[in-house]
GROMACS .gro file of N, CA and C in nm:
model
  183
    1UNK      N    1   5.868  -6.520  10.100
    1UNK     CA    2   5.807  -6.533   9.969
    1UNK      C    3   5.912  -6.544   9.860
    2UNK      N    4   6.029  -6.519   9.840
    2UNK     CA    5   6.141  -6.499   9.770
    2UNK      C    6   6.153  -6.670   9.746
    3UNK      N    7   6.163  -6.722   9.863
    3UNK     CA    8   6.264  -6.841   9.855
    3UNK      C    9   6.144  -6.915   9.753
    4UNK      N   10   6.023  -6.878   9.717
    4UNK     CA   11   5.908  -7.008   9.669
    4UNK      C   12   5.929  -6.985   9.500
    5UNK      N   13   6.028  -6.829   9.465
    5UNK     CA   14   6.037  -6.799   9.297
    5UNK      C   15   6.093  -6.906   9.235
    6UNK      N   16   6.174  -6.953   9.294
    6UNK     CA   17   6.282  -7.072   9.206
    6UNK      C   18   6.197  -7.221   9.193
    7UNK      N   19   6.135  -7.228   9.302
    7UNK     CA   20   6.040  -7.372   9.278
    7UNK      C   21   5.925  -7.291   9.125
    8UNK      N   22   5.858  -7.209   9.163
    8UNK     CA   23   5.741  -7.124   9.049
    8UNK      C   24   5.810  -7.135   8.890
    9UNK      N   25   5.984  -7.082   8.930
    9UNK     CA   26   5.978  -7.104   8.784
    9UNK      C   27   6.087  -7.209   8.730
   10UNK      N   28   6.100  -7.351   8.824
   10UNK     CA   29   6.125  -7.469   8.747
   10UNK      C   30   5.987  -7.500   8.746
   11UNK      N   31   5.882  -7.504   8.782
   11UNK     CA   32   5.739  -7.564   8.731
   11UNK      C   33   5.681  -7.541   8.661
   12UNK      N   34   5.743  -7.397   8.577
   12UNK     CA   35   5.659  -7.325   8.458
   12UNK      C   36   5.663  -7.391   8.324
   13UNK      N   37   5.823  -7.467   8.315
   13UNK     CA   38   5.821  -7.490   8.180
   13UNK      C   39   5.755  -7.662   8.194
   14UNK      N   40   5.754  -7.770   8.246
   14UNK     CA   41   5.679  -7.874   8.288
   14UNK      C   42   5.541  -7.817   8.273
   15UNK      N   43   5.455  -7.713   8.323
   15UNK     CA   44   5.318  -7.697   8.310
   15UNK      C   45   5.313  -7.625   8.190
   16UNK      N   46   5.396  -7.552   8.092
   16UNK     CA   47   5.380  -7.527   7.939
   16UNK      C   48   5.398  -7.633   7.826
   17UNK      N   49   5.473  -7.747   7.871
   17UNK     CA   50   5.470  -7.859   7.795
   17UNK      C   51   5.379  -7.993   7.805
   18UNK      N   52   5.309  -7.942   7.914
   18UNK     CA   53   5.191  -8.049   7.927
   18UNK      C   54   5.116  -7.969   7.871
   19UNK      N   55   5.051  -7.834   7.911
   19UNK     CA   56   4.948  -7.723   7.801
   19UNK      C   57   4.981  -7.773   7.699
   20UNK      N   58   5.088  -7.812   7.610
   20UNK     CA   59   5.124  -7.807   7.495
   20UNK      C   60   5.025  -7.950   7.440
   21UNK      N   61   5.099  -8.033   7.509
   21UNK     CA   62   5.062  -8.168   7.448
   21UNK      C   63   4.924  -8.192   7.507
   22UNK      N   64   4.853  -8.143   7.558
   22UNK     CA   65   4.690  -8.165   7.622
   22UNK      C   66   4.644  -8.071   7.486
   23UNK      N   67   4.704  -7.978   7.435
   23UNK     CA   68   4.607  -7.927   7.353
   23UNK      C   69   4.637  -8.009   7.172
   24UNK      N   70   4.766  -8.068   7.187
   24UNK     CA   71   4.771  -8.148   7.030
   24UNK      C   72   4.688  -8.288   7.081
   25UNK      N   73   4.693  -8.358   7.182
   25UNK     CA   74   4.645  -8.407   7.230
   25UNK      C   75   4.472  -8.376   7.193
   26UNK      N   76   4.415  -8.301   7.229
   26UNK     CA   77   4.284  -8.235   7.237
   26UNK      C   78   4.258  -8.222   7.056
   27UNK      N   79   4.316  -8.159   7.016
   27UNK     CA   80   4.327  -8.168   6.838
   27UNK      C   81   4.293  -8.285   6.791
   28UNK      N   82   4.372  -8.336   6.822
   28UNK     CA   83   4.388  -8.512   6.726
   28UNK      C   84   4.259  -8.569   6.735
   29UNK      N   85   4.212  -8.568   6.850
   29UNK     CA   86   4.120  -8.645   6.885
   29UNK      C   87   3.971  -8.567   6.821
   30UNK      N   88   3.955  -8.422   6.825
   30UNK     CA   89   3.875  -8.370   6.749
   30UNK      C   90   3.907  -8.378   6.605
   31UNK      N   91   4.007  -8.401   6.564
   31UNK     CA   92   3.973  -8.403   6.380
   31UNK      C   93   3.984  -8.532   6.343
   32UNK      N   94   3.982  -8.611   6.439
   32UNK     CA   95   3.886  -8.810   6.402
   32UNK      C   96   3.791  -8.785   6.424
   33UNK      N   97   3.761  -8.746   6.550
   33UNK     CA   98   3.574  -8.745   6.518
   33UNK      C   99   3.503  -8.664   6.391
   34UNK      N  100   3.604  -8.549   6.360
   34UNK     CA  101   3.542  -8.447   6.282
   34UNK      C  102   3.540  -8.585   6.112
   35UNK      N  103   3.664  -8.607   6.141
   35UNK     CA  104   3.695  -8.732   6.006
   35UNK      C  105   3.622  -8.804   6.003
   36UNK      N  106   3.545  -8.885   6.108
   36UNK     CA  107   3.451  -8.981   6.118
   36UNK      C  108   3.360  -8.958   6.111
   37UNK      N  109   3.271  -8.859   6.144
   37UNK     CA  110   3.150  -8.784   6.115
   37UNK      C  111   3.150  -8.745   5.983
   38UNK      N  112   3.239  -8.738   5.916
   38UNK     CA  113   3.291  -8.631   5.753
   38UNK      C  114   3.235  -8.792   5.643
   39UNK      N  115   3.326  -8.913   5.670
   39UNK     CA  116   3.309  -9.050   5.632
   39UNK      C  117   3.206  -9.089   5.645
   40UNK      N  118   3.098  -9.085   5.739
   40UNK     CA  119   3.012  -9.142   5.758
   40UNK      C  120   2.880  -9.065   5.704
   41UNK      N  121   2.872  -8.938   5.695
   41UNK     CA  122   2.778  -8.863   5.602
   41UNK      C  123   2.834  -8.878   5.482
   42UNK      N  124   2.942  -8.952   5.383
   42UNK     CA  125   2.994  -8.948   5.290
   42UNK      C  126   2.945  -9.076   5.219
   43UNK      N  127   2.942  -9.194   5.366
   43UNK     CA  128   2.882  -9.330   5.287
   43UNK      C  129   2.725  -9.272   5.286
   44UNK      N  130   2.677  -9.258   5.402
   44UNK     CA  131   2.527  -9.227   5.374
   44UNK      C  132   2.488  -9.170   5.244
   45UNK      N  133   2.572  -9.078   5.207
   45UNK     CA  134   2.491  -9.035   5.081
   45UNK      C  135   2.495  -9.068   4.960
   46UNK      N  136   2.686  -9.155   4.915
   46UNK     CA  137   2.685  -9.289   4.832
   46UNK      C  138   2.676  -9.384   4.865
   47UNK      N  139   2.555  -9.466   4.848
   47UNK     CA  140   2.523  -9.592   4.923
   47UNK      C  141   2.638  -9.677   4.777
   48UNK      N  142   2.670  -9.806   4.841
   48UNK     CA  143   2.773  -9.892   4.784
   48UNK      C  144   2.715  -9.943   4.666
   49UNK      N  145   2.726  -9.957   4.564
   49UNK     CA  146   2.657 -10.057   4.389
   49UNK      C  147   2.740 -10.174   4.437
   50UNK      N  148   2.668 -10.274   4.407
   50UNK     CA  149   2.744 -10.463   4.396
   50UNK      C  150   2.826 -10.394   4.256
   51UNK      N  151   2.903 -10.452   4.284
   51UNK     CA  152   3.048 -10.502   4.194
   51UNK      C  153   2.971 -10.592   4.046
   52UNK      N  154   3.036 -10.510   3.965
   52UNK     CA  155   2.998 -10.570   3.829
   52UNK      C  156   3.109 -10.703   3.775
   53UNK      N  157   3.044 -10.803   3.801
   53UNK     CA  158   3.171 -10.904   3.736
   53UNK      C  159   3.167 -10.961   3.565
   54UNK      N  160   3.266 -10.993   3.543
   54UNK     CA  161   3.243 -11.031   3.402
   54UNK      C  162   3.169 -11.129   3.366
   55UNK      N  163   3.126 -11.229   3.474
   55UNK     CA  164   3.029 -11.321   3.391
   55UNK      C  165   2.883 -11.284   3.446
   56UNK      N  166   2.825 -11.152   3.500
   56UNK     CA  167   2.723 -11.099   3.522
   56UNK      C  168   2.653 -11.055   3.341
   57UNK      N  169   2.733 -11.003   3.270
   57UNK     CA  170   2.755 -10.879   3.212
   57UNK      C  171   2.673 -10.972   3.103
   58UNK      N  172   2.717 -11.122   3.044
   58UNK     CA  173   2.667 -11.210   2.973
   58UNK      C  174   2.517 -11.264   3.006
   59UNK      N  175   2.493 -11.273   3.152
   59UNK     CA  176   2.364 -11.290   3.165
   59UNK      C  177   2.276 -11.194   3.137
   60UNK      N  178   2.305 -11.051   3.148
   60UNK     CA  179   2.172 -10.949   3.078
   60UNK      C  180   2.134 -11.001   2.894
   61UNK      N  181   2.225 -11.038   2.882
   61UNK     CA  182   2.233 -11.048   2.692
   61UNK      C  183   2.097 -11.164   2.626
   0.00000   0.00000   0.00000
């Protein structure tokens, strides 16, 4: 059982730097959706006005 410590702990720091990046990994990807869900209840509730141009402005008159 001795001889298997040295393989256990070169594999520790390889399986803490994948934990690492699976969980920024895991982040990123939840705060786009969270962003995209955030944007999209944001247009829903200001719907877009047409663009006022300057030769609109003469036809109300």
């Amino acid at each position: 059982m001795s001889g298997v410590w040295p393989y256990i702990a070169a594999l520790i720091p390889s399986a803490g730097v994948g934990f690492l990046f699976w969980l920024v990994i895991k982040n990123m990807i939840e705060g786009d959706r969270k962003e995209r869900l955030a944007h999209s209840q944001w247009d829903a509730a200001h719907p877009e006005t047409p663009p006022v141009s300057e030769n609109s402005k003469g036809a109300d008159k």
